[in-house]
Coordinates of C-alpha atoms in Angstrom, one line a residue:
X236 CA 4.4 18.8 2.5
X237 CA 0.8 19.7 2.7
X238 CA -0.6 17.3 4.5
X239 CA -4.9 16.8 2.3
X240 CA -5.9 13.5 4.5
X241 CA -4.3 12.2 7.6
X242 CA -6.5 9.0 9.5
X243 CA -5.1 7.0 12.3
X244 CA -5.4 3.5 13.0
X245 CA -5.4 2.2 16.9
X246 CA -4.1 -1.6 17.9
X247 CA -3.7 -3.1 20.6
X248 CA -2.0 -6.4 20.8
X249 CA 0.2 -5.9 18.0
X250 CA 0.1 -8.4 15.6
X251 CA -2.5 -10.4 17.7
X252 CA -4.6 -7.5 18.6
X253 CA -7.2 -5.5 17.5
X254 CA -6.9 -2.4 14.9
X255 CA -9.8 0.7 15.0
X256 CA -9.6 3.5 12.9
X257 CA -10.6 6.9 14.3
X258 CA -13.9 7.6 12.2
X259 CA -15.1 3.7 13.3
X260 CA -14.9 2.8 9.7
X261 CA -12.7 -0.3 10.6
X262 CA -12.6 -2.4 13.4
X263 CA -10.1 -5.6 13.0
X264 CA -9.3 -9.0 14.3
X265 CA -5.0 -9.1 13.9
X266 CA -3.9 -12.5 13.3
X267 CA 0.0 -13.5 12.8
X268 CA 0.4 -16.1 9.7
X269 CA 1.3 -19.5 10.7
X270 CA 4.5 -18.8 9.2
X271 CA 5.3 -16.1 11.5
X272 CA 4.4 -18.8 14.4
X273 CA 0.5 -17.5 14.2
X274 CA -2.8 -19.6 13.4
X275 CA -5.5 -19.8 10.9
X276 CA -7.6 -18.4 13.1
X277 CA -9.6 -15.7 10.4
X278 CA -7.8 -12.2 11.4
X279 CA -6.1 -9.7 8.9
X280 CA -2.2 -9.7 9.3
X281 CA -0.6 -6.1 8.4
X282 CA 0.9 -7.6 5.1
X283 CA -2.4 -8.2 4.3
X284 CA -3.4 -4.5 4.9
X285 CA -0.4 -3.4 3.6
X286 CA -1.2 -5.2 0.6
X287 CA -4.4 -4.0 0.2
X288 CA -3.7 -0.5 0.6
X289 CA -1.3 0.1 -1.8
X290 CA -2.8 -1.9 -4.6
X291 CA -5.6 0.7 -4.3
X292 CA -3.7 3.5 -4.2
X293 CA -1.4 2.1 -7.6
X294 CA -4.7 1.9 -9.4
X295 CA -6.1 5.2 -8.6
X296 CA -2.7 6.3 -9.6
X297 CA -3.1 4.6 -12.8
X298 CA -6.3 6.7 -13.4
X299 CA -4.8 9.8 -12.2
X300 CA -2.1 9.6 -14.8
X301 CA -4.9 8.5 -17.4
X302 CA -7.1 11.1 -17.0
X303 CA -3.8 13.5 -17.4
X304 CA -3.2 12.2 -20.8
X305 CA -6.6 12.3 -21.1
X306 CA -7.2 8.2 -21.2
X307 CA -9.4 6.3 -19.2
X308 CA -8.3 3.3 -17.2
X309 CA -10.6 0.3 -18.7
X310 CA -13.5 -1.4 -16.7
X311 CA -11.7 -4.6 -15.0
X312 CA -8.4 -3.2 -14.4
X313 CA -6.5 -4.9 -11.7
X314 CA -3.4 -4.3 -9.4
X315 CA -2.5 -7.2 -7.3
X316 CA 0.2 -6.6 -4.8
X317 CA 2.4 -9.3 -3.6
X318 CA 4.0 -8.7 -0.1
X319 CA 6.2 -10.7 1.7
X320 CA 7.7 -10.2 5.1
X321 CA 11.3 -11.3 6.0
X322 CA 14.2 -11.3 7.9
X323 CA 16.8 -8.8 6.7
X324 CA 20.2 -9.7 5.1
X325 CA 21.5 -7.4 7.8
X326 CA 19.9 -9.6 10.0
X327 CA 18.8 -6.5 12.6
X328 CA 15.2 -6.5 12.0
X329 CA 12.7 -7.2 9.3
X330 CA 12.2 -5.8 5.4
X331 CA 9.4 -6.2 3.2
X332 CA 9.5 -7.5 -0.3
X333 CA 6.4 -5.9 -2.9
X334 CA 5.0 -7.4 -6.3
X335 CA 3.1 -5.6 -8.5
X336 CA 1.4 -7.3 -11.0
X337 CA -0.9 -4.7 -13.1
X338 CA -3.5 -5.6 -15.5
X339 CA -4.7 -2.9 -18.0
X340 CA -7.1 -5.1 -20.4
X341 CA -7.1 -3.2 -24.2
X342 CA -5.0 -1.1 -23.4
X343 CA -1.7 -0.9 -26.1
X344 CA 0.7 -3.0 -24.5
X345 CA 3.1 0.6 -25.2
X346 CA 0.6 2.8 -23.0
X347 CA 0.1 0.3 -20.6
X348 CA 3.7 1.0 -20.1
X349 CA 4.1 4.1 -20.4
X350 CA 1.2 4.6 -17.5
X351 CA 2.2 2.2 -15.0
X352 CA 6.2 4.0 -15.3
X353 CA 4.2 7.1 -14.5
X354 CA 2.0 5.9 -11.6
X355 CA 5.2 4.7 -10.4
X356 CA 6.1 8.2 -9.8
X357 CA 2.8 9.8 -8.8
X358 CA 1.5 6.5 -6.3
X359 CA 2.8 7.6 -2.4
X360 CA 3.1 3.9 -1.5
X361 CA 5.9 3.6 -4.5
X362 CA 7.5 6.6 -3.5
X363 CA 8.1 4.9 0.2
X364 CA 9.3 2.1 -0.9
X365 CA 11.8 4.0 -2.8
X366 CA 12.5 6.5 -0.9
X367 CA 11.2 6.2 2.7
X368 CA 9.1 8.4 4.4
X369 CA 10.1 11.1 7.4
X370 CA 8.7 9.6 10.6
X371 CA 8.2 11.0 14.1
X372 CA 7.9 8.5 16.7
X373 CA 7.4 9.7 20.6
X374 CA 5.5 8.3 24.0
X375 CA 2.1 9.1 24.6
X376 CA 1.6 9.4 28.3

C-alpha cells in the first residue's frame, strides 16, 4: 500500500498518561473510565478517541462515495460511533465492540442505504474492523 498520510501519537502512562502528537496539534490528559477501575477526573480515554476518529473518517467516506455518484451529503449529517471495550470470550485479552448510528437528513431512505453500504467499503476504520490491519511492533532503544 501507498502509504498518502502517516502521523504518530506519543503516550506515556498508558491509559493514565499523556498522548502528543508529532506536529503538536494534540496534547492529552489519558483518563481510564471508572468502569475500567479509573476516575472522573476530565481526561480522554482511547475509546473515546477511537470513537472519535472513526466517526469522522465514516462521514468523509459518506461524502466521498456521494460526490462519486455525484450527490452531496446534506448539511447536518451525523455519524455517532458507539464503542465499547471488553473482555474477550476467549478470555486472553480485550476486543472492542463498534455502533454506528448514521444520520443522512433528506436523503431517500434507499440512497441513504445504498451510500452508507458503500462507505462501508471505502472508510479504513471499517475495513479494520473487518479485516485487521498488518502491524509491525519492535523496541525502540
Amino acid at each position: 500500500m501507498e502509504i498518502l498520510y502517516e502521523t504518530r501519537a506519543r503516550v506515556v502512562g498508558g491509559r493514565t498518561g499523556n498522548a502528543t502528537i508529532d506536529d503538536g496539534a494534540l496534547a492529552l490528559r489519558l483518563t481510564s473510565p471508572p468502569a475500567l477501575g479509573g476516575s472522573d477526573s476530565g481526561g480522554t480515554n482511547p475509546e473515546q478517541l477511537f470513537a472519535t476518529s472513526y466517526a469522522a473518517c465514516f462521514l468523509s467516506a459518506l461524502r466521498f462515495v456521494a460526490h462519486r455518484r455525484p450527490l452531496v451529503v446534506p448539511e447536518g449529517s451525523a455519524v455517532v460511533a458507539s464503542v465499547g471495550i471488553g473482555m474477550r470470550e476467549d478470555c486472553a485479552g480485550f476486543g472492542l465492540a463498534v455502533t454506528l448510528s448514521i444520520s443522512l437528513p433528506g436523503l431517500e431512505p434507499s440512497i441513504a442505504a445504498e451510500l452508507v453500504e458503500e462507505a462501508e467499503q471505502v472508510c479504513p476504520y471499517s475495513h479494520l474492523m473487518r479485516n485487521g490491519v498488518d502491524i509491525s511492533v519492535g523496541i525502540r532503544d
